[in-house]
Structure formats: structure tokens, C-alpha cells
mmCIF file of C-alpha atoms and ligand atoms in Angstrom:
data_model
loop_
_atom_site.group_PDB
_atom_site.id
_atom_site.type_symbol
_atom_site.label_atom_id
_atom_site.label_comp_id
_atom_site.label_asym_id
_atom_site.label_seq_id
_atom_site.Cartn_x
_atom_site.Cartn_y
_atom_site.Cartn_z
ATOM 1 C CA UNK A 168 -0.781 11.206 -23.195
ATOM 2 C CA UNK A 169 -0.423 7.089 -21.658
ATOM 3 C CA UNK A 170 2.070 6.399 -19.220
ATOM 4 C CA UNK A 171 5.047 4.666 -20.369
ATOM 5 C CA UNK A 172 4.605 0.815 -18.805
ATOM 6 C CA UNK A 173 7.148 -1.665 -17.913
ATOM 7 C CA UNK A 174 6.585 -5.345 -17.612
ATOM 8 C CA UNK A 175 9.466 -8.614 -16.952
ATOM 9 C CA UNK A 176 10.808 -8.414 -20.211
ATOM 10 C CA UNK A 177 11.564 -4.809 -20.031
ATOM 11 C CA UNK A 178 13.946 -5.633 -16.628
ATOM 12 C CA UNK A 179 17.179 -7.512 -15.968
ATOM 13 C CA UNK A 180 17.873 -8.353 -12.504
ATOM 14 C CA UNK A 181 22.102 -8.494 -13.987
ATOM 15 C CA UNK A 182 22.026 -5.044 -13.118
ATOM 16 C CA UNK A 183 22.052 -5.622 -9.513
ATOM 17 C CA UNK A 184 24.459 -8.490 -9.360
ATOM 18 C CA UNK A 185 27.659 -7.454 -7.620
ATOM 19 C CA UNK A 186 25.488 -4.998 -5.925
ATOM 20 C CA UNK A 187 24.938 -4.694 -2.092
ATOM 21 C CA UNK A 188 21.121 -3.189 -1.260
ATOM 22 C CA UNK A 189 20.563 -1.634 2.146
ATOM 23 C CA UNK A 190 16.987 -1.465 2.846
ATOM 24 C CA UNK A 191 16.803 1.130 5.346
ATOM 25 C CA UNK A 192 13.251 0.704 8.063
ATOM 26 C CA UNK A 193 12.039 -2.638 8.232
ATOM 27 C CA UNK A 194 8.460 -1.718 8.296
ATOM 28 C CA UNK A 195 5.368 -2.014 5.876
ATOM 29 C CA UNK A 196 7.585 -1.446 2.743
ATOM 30 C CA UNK A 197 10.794 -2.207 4.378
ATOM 31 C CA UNK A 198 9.909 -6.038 5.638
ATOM 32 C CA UNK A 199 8.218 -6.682 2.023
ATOM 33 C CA UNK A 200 10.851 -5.226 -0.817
ATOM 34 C CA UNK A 201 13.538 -6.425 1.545
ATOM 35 C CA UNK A 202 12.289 -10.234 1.184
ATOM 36 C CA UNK A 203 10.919 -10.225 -1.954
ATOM 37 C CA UNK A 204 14.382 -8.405 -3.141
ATOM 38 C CA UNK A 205 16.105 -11.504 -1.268
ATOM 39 C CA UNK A 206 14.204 -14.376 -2.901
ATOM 40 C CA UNK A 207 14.757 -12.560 -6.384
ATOM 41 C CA UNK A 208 18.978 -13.413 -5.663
ATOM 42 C CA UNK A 209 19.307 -9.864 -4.622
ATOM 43 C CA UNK A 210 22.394 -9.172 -2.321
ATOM 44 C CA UNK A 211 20.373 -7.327 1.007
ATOM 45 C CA UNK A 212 21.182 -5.745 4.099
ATOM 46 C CA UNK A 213 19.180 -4.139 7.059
ATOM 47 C CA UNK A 214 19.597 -0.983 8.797
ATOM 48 C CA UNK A 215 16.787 -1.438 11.628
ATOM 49 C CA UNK A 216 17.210 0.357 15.121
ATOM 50 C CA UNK A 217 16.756 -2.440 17.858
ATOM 51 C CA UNK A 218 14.859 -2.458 20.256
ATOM 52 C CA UNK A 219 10.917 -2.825 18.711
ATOM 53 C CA UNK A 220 8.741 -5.162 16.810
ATOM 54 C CA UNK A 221 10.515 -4.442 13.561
ATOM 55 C CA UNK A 222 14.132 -5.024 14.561
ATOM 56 C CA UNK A 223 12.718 -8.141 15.903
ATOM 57 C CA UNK A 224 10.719 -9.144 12.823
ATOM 58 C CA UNK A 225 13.846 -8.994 10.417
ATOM 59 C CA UNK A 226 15.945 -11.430 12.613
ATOM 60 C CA UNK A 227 12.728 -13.901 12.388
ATOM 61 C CA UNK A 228 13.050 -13.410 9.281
ATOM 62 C CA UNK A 229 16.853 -14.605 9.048
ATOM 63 C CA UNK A 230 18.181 -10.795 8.484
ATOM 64 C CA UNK A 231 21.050 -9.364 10.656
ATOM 65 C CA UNK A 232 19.795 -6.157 11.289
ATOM 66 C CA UNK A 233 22.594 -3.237 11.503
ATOM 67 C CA UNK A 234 22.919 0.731 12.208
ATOM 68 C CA UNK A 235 21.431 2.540 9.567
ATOM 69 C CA UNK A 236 25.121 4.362 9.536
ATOM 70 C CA UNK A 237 26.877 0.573 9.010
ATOM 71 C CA UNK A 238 24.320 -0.240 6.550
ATOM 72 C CA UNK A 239 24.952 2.626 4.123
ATOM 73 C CA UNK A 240 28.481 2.261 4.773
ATOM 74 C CA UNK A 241 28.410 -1.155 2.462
ATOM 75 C CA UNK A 242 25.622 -0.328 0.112
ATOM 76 C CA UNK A 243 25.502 0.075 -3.467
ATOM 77 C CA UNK A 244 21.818 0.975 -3.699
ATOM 78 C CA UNK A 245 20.340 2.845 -0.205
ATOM 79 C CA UNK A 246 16.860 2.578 -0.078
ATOM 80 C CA UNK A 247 14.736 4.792 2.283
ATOM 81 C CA UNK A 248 11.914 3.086 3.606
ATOM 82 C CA UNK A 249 11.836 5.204 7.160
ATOM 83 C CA UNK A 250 8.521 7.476 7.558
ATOM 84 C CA UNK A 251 8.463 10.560 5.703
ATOM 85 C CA UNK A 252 8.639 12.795 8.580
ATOM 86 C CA UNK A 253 11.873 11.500 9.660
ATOM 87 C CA UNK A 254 13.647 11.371 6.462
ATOM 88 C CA UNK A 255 15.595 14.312 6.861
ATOM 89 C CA UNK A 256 17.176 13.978 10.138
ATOM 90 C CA UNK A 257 18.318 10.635 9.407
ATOM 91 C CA UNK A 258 19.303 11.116 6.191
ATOM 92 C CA UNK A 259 21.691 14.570 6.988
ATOM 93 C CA UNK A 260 22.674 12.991 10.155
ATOM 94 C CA UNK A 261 23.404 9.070 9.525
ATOM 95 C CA UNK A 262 22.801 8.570 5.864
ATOM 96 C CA UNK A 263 24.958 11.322 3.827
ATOM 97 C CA UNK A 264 28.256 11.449 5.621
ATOM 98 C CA UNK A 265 28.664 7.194 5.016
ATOM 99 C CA UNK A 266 27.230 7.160 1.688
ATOM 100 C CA UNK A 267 29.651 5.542 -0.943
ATOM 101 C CA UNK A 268 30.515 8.643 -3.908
ATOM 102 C CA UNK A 269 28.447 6.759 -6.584
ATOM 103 C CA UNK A 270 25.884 4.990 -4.688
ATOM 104 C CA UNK A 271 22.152 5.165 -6.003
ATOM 105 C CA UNK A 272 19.721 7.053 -3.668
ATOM 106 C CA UNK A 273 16.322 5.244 -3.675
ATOM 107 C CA UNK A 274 12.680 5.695 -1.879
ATOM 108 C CA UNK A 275 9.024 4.834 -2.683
ATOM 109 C CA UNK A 276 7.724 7.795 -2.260
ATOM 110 C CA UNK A 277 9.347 11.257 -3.528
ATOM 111 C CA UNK A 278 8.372 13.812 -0.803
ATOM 112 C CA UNK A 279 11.561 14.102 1.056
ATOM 113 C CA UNK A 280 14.173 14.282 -2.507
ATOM 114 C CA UNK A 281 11.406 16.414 -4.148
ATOM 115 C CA UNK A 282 11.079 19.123 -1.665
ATOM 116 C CA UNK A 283 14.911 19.275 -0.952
ATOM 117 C CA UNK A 284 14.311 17.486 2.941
ATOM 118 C CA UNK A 285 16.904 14.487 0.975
ATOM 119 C CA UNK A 286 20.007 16.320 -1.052
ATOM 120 C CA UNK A 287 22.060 13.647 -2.460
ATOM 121 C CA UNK A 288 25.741 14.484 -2.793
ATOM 122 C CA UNK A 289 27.512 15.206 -6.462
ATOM 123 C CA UNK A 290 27.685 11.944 -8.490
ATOM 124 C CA UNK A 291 24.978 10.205 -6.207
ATOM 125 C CA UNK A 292 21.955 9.465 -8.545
ATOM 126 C CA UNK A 293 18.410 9.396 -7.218
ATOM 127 C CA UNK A 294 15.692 7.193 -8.096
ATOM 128 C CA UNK A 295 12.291 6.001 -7.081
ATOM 129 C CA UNK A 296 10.258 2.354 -7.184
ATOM 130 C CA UNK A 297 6.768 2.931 -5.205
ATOM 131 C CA UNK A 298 4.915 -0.419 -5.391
ATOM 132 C CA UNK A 299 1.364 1.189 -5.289
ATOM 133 C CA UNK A 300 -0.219 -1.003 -2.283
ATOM 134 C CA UNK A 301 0.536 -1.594 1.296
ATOM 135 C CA UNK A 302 4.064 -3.641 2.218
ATOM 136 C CA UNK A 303 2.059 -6.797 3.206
ATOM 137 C CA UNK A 304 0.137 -7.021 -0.054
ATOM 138 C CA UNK A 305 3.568 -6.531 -1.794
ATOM 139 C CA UNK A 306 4.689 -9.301 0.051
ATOM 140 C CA UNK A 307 1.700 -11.549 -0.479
ATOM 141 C CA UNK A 308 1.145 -11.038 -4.245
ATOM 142 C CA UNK A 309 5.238 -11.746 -4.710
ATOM 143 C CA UNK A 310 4.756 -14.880 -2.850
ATOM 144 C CA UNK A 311 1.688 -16.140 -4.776
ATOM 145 C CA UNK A 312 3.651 -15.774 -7.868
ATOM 146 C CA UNK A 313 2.153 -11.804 -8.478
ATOM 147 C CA UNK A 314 3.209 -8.445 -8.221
ATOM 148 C CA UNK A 315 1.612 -5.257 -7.450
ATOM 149 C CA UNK A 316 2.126 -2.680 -9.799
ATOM 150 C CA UNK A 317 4.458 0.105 -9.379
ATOM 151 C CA UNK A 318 6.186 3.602 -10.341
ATOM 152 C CA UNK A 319 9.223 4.191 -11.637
ATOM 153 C CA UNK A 320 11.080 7.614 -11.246
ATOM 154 C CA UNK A 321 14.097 8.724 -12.151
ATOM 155 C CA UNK A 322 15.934 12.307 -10.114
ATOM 156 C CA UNK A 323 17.670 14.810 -12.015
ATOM 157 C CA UNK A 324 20.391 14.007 -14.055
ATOM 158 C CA UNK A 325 19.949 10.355 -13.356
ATOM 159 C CA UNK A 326 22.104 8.045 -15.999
ATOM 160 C CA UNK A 327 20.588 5.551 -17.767
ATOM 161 C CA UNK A 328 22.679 2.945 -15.875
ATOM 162 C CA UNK A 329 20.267 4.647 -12.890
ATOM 163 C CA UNK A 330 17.318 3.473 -14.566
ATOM 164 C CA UNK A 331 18.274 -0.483 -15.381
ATOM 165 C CA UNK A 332 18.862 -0.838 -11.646
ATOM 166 C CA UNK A 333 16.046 0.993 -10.998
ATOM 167 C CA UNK A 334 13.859 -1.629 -13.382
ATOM 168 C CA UNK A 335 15.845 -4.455 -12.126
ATOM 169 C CA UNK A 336 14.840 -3.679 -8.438
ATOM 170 C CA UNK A 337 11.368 -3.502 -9.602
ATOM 171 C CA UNK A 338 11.429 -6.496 -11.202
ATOM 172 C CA UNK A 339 13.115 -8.130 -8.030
ATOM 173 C CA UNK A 340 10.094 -6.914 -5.885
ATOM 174 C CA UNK A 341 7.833 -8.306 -7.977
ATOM 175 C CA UNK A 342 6.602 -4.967 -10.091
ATOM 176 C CA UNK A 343 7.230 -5.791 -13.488
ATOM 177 C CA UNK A 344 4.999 -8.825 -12.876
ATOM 178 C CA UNK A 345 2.486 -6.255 -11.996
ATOM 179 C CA UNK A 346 3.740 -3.278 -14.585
ATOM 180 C CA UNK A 347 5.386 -0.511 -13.617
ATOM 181 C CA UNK A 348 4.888 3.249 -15.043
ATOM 182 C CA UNK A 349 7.072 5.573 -15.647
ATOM 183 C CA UNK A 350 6.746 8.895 -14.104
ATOM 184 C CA UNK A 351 8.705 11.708 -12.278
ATOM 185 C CA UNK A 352 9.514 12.715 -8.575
ATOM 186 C CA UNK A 353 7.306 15.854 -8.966
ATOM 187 C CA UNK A 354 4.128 13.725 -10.394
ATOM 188 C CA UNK A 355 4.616 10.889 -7.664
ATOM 189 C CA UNK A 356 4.816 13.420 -4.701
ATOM 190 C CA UNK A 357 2.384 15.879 -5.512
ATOM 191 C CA UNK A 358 -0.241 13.364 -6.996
ATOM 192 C CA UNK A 359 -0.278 11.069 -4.120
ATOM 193 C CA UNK A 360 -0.241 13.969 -1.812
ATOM 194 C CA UNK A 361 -3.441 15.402 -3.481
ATOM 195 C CA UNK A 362 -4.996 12.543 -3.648
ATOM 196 C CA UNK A 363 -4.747 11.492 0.000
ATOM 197 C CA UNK A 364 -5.820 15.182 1.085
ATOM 198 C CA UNK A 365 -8.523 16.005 -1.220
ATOM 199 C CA UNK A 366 -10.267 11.747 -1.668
ATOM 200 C CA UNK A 367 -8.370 8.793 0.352
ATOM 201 C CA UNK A 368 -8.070 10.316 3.687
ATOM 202 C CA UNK A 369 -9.186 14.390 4.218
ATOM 203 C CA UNK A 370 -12.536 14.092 1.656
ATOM 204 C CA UNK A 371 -13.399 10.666 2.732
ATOM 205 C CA UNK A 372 -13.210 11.608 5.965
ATOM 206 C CA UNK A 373 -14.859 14.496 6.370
ATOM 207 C CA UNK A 374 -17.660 13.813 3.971
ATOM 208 C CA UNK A 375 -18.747 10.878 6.623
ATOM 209 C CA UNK A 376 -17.944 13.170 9.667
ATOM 210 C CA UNK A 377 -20.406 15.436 7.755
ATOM 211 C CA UNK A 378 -23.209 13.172 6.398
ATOM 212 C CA UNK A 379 -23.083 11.070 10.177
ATOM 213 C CA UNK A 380 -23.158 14.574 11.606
ATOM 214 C CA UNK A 381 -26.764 15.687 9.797
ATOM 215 C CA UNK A 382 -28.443 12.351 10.282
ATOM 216 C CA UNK A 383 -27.688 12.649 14.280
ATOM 217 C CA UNK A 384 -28.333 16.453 14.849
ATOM 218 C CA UNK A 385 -31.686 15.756 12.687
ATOM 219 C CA UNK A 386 -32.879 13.189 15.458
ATOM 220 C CA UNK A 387 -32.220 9.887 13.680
ATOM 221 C CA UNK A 388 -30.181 7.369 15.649
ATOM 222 C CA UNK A 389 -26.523 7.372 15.628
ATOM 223 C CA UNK A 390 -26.480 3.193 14.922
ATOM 224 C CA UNK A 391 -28.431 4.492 11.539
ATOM 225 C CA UNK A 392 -26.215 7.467 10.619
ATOM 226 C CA UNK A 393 -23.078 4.504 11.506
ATOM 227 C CA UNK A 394 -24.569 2.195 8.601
ATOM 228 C CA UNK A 395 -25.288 4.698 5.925
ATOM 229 C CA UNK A 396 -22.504 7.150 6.298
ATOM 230 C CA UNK A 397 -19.809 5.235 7.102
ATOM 231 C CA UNK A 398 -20.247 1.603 7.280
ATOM 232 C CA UNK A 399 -22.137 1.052 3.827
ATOM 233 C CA UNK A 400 -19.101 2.936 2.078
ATOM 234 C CA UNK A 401 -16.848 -0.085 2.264
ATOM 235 C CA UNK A 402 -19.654 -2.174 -0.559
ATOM 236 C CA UNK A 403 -19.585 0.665 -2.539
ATOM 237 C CA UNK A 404 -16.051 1.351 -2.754
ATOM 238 C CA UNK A 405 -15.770 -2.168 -3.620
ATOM 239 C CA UNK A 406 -17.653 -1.823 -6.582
ATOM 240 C CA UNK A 407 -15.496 1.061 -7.922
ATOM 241 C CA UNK A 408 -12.309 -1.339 -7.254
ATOM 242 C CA UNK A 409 -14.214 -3.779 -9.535
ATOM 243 C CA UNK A 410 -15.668 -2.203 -12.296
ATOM 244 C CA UNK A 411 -15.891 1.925 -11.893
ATOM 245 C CA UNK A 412 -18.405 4.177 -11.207
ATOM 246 C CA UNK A 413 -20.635 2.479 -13.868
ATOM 247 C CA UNK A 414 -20.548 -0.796 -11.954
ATOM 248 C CA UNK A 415 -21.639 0.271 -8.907
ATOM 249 C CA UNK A 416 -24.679 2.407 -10.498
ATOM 250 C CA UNK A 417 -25.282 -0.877 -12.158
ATOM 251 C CA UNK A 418 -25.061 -2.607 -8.841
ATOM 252 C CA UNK A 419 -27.100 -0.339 -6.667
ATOM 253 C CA UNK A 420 -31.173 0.796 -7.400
ATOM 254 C CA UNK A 421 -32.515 3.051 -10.240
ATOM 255 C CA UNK A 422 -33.346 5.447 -6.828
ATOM 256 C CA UNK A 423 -29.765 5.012 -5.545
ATOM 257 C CA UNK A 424 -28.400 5.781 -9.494
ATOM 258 C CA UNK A 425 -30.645 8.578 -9.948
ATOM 259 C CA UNK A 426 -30.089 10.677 -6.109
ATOM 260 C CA UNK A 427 -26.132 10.209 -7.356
ATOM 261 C CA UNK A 428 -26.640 11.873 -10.660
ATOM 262 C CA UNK A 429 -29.079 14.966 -9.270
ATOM 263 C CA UNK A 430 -27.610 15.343 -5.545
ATOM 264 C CA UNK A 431 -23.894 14.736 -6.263
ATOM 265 C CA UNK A 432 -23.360 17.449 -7.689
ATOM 266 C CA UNK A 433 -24.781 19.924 -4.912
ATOM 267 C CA UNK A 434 -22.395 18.280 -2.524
ATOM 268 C CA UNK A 435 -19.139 18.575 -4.324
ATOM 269 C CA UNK A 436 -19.899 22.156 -6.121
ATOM 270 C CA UNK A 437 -18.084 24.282 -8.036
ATOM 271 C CA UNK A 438 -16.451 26.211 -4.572
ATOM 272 C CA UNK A 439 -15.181 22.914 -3.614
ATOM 273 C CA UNK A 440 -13.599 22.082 -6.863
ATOM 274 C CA UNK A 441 -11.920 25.635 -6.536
ATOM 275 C CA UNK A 442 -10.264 24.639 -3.160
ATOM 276 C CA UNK A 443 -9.454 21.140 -4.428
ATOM 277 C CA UNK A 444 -6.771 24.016 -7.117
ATOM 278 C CA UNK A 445 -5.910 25.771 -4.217
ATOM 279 C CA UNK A 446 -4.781 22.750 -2.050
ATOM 280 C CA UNK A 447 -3.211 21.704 -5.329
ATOM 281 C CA UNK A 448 -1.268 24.960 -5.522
ATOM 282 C CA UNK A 449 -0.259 24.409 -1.856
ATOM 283 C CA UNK A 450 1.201 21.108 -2.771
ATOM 284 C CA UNK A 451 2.597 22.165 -5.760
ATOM 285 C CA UNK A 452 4.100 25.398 -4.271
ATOM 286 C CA UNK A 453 5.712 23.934 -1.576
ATOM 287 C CA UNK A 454 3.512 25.541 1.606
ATOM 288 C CA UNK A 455 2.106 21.951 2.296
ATOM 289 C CA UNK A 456 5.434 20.484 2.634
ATOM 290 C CA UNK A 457 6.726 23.890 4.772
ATOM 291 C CA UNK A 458 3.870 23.594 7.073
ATOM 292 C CA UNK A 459 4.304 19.741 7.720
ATOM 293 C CA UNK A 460 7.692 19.561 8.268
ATOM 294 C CA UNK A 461 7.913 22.672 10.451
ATOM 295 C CA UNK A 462 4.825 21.024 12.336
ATOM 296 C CA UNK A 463 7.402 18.308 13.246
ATOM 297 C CA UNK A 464 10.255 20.345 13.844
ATOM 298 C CA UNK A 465 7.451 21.912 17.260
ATOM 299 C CA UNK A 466 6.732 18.362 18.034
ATOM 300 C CA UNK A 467 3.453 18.341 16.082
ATOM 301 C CA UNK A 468 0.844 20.049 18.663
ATOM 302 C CA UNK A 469 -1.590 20.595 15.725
ATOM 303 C CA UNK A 470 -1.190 17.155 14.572
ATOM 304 C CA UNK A 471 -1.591 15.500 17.638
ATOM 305 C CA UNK A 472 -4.599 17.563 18.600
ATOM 306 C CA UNK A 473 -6.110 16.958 15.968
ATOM 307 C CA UNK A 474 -5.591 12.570 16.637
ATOM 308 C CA UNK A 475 -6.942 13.418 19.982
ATOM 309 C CA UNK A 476 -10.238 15.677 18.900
ATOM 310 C CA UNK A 477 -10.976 12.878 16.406
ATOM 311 C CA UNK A 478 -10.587 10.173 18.728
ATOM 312 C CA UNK A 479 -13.357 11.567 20.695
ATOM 313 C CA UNK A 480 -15.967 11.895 17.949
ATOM 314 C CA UNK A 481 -19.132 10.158 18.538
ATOM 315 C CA UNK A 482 -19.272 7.920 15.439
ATOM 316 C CA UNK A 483 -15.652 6.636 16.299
ATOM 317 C CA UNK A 484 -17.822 5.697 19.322
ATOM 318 C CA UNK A 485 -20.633 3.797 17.736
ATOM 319 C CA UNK A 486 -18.541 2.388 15.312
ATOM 320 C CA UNK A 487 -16.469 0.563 18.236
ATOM 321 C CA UNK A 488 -19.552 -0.743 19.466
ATOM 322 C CA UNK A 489 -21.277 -1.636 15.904
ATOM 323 C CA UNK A 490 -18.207 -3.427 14.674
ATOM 324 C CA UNK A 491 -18.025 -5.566 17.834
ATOM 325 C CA UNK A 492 -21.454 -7.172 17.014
ATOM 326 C CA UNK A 493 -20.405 -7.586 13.236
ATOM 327 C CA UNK A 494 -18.021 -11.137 13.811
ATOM 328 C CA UNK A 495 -16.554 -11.096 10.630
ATOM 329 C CA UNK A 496 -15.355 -7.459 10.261
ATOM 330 C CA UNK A 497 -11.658 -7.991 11.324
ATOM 331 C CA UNK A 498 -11.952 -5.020 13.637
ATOM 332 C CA UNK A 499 -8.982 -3.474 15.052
ATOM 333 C CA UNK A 500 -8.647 -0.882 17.524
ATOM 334 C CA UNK A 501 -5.252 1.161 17.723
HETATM 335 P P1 LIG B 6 6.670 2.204 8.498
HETATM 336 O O1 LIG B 6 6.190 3.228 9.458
HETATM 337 O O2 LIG B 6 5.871 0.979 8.304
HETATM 338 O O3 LIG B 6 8.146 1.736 8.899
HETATM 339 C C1 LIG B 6 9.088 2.634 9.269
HETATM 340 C C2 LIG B 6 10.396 1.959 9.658
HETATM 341 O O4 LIG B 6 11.290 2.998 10.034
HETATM 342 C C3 LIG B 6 10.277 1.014 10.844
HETATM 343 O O5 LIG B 6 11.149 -0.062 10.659
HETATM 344 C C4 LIG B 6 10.718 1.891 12.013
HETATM 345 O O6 LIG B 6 11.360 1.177 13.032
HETATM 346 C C5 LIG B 6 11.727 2.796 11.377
HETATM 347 N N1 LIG B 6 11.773 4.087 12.084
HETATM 348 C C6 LIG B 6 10.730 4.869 12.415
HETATM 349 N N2 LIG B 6 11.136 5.988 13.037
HETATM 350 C C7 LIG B 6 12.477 5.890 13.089
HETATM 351 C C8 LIG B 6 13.476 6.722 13.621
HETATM 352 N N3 LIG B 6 13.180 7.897 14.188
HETATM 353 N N4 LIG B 6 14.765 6.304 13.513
HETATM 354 C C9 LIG B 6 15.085 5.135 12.933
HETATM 355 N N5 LIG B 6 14.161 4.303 12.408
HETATM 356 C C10 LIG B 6 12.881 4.680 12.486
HETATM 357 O O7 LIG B 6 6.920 2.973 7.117
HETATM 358 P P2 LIG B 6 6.311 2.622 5.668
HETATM 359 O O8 LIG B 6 6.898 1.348 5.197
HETATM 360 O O9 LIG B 6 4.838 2.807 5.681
HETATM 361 O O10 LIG B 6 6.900 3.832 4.803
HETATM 362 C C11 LIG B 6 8.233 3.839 4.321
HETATM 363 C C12 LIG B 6 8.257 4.643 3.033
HETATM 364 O O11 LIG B 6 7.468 3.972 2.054
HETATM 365 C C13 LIG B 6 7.682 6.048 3.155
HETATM 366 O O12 LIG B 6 8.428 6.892 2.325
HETATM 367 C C14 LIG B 6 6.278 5.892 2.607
HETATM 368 O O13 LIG B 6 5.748 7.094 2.072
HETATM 369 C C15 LIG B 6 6.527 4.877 1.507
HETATM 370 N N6 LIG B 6 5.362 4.126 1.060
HETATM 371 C C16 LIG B 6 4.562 3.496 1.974
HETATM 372 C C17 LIG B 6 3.484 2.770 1.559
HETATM 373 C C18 LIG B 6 2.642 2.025 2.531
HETATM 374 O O14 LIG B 6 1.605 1.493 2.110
HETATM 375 N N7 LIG B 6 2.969 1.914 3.806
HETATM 376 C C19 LIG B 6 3.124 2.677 0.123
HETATM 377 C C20 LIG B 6 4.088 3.269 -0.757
HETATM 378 C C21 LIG B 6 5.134 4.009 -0.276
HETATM 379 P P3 LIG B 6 10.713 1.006 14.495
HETATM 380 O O15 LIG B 6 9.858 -0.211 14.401
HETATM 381 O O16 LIG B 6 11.887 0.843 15.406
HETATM 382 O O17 LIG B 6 9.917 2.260 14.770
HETATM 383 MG MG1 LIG B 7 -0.492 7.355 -1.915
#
């Protein structure tokens, strides 16, 4: 099966004419589809809180930022672009009650409308564009004349009518430049959810932690275990972006190609490709979503313990130092 895939021609920016967008969060994804949306002829509004960087940044940016309440009260097309965690509050307690009885309900990413945290009202349809990069590279590639491709997802029920707009406001942040595949809110959320748990983030992660953690309990020096465990990963990763595995085993040495094809294996085994279905079947089930958003409900003590532990670590040590002497790393420290 290929996904369905949209480009320009496929979208008509007529559908939002007449139609009042309320970009809700004026962060990453917020600041970018809000502009780009703008400088497509789009009709936008703001609903920002004041009083940090962000409500800030969208009156620099020639934007009157309102209450999120005020801001669905005029909308057409809501879009939520507030972190996930806080989706739910906001949306029962500010978005819902002001919501106009055949507004569309949008997002970029499905979590909160897929596991039932976002219930839109009767005759409200639901619908998700999720430009697949960061806001600031949707920005960028929109103002070069690009776009950075994107997903398209209609909620249950959703009319046809849903899905122009829907194309239109992809095409108006630059997707359909890009392409933009079709796909559903249950795909979306539990794909990216997998694949920031099992590769992007949690595997990544821990497969460094690991690798650093063998090198330095073996007696080698923890500048070394910095450069091949962790450091080192960014060339190779590079040369997946460009050209896929095959690239980088055409990039690296015959010994490199050949320790990949005979010691890969042994690392990611057949147990861990058994737990990477069982974290699946958490997503899929629901428990992961249960167990994050009842983290936040306590405050998040395991999360935050968790930011603190890693904090501590001793390559997040080295690597502050390493990075300092390497002048054209653009090394940030949060
Ligand atoms: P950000 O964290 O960058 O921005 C969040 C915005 O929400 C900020 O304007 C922030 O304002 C506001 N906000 C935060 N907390 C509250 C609160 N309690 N009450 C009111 N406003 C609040 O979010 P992202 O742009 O990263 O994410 C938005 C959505 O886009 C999410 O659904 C995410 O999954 C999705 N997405 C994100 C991508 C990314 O690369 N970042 C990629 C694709 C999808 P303030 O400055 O005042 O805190
Ligand atoms: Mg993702």
C-alpha cells in the first residue's frame, strides 16, 4: 500500500476565504503556520497568554495577540498548537464552551482528539495538518519559496468540505509545495509516538547512555567514549538523511560496514524487537497515553526526576566541556 500524496494543484486556498483562523500557542508551530498562513492571504488571529517570550514575539511580528477564549470566540478554523500535555485543560475549560457550532477543530499532532483528552462538540469536524519538521524550518523553507512536507488527517465523520480546508491550510503553510500524505488520527498519533519512544528519543538515547557507559567502566577515557558514542552519531545520521543506510556503509570503511552487519544484530536482538510490540501495544492500547496524562494530573514527579537524574550523568558532563572546545558546534545549554 503508498500513501495517498497531495501537492499545489491538489489545494485551493478559496476554501478558506471568508474564513477567520485562530492559531492557538504562538510557539514552534504556532509562530510558523501562523505567518506563513498570513502571507498565503489567510484571515489569522492569535490566542497567546501574555506575559512571555511568545506573546511578545507575535506583536513583533505585527499580530494582536488575544485570550485563547476571545480567539475561538471569532474563529472559523481553531487550531491547537499548545503542548500536548495541556491540551485538555484548555481545551474543556477555554476552548469548547466559545467554540462556534460548525467550526473545524484542527492540531498537528493527533494525541489529544485520538485518545478522547479533545471531544469536539456535535457538528464540529476535526482535522489534522502536521508539517513533519520543527516550526522554524516550516517557517524558513516557506520563506525561501519551499515547504516541508506534511500529513493530512481527517476525524470521524469529517465532510468532505472538512478536507478542502484542510488541503487549503496546507497549501497556505507551505505543505503542498512539500507534499502532503494522507493518513488518519490513529496512524499519526501512535506512529510518531513509537517512533520517538522506541528510535528518535528513548533508543537513541539509551543506546549512547549504554555504549558511553561500557567504554568508561572498561577504563577508557570518558573524552573517547564522548566522540564515539555520542558525538560521531551526528555524521552518521547525516548520511542516512542523505542517502539511507546504504550510503553511509558506502561512506564509512569495509571494517566499519562489516562490525554493522555481524554486531548489529547482537545489540538489537530478537527480545528487544519483542518489547519494541509491547511498547507498541501500550501505545496502541491506550496505557501510554493513561500513564502520561495521569503523570501530569500529580505534577509529573516521575518525569521530572527523571530530567534531574539525567542531568547529572557524566557524559552530559563531558559533552559540556567537549562541545565548548568544538567553535563551530552551535552549542546550547538549557
Ligand atoms: P511550543 O511548546 O513551542 O509552544 C506552545 C505554546 O503554547 C506557546 O505559545 C506557549 O506560550 C503556549 N502555552 C504553553 N503552556 C500554556 C498554558 N498552560 N496555557 C496557555 N498557553 C500555553 O509547542 P509546539 O509548537 O512544539 O507544539 C504545538 C503542537 O504542535 C503540539 O501538538 C505538538 O505535538 C505539535 N507539533 C510540534 C512539532 C515541533 O517540531 N515542535 C512538530 C509537529 C507537531 P508561553 O510562551 O506563554 O508558554
Ligand atoms: Mg514526531
Amino acid at each position: 500500500m503508498t500513501a495517498k500524496i497531495y501537492y499545489d494543484n491538489d489545494a485551493d486556498l478559496s476554501h478558506l476565504k471568508d474564513k477567520t483562523i485562530a492559531i492557538l500557542g504562538y510557539g514552534s508551530q504556532g509562530h510558523a503556520q501562523a505567518q506563513n498562513l498570513r502571507d498565503s492571504g489567510c484571515t489569522v488571529i492569535i490566542g497567546q497568554r501574555p506575559g512571555g517570550a511568545n506573546y511578545d514575539l507575535a506583536k513583533s511580528h505585527k499580530f494582536e495577540p488575544m485570550s485563547v477564549e476571545d480567539a475561538v470566540k471569532k474563529a472559523d478554523v481553531v487550531n491547537i498548537l499548545l503542548p500536548d500535555e495541556v491540551q485538555g485543560d484548555i481545551y474543556r475549560n477555554s476552548i469548547r464552551p466559545n467554540l462556534k457550532p460548525s467550526a473545524v477543530l484542527m492540531c498537528s499532532h493527533g494525541f489529544n482528539i485520538h485518545f478522547g483528552q479533545v471531544e469536539p462538540p456535535k457538528g464540529v469536524d476535526t482535522l489534522l495538518v502536521a508539517p513533519k519538521g520543527p516550526g522554524h524550518l516550516v517557517r524558513s523553507e516557506f520563506v525561501k519559496g519551499g515547504g516541508v512536507p506534511s500529513l493530512i488527517a481527517l476525524g470521524e465523520g469529517a465532510s468532505e468540505k472538512t478536507r478542502q480546508i484542510g488541503l487549503a491550510y496546507a497549501k497556505g503553510i507551505g505543505g503542498t509545495r512539500g507534499g502532503v500524505i494522507e493518513t488518519t488520527f490513529a496512524e499519526e498519533t501512535e506512529t510518531d509516538l513509537f517512533g520517538e519512544q522506541v528510535v528518535l528519543c528513548g533508543g537513541v538515547s539509551e543506546l549512547v547512555k549504554a555504549a558511553f557507559d561500557t567504554l568508561v567502566e572498561a577504563g577508557y577515557q570518558p573524552e573517547m567514549a564522548y566522540f564515539e558514542c555520542m558525538h560521531e552519531l551526528k555524521l552518521i545520521v547525516d548520511l542516512f538523511y542523505q542517502g539511507g543506510l546504504n550510503y553511509m556503509r558506502y561512506s564509512v570503511s569495509n571494517t566499519a560496514e562489516f562490525g554493522d552487519y555481524t554486531r548489529g544484530p547482537r545489540i538489537i536482538t530478537q527480545e528487544t524487537r519483542a518489547t519494541m510490540k509491547k511498547i507498541l501495544y501500550e501505545i496502541q492500547s491506550g496505557q501510554f497515553a493513561r500513564e502520561w496524562i495521569l503523570e501530569n494530573r500529580a505534577g509529573a514527579p516521575a518525569f521530572k526526576a527523571s530530567r534531574r537524574r539525567d542531568r547529572g550523568l557524566l557524559i552530559e558532563q563531558v559533552g559540556r566541556r567537549l562541545r565548548k572546545l568544538m567553535t563551530w558546534i552551535d552549542s546550547k545549554e538549557v
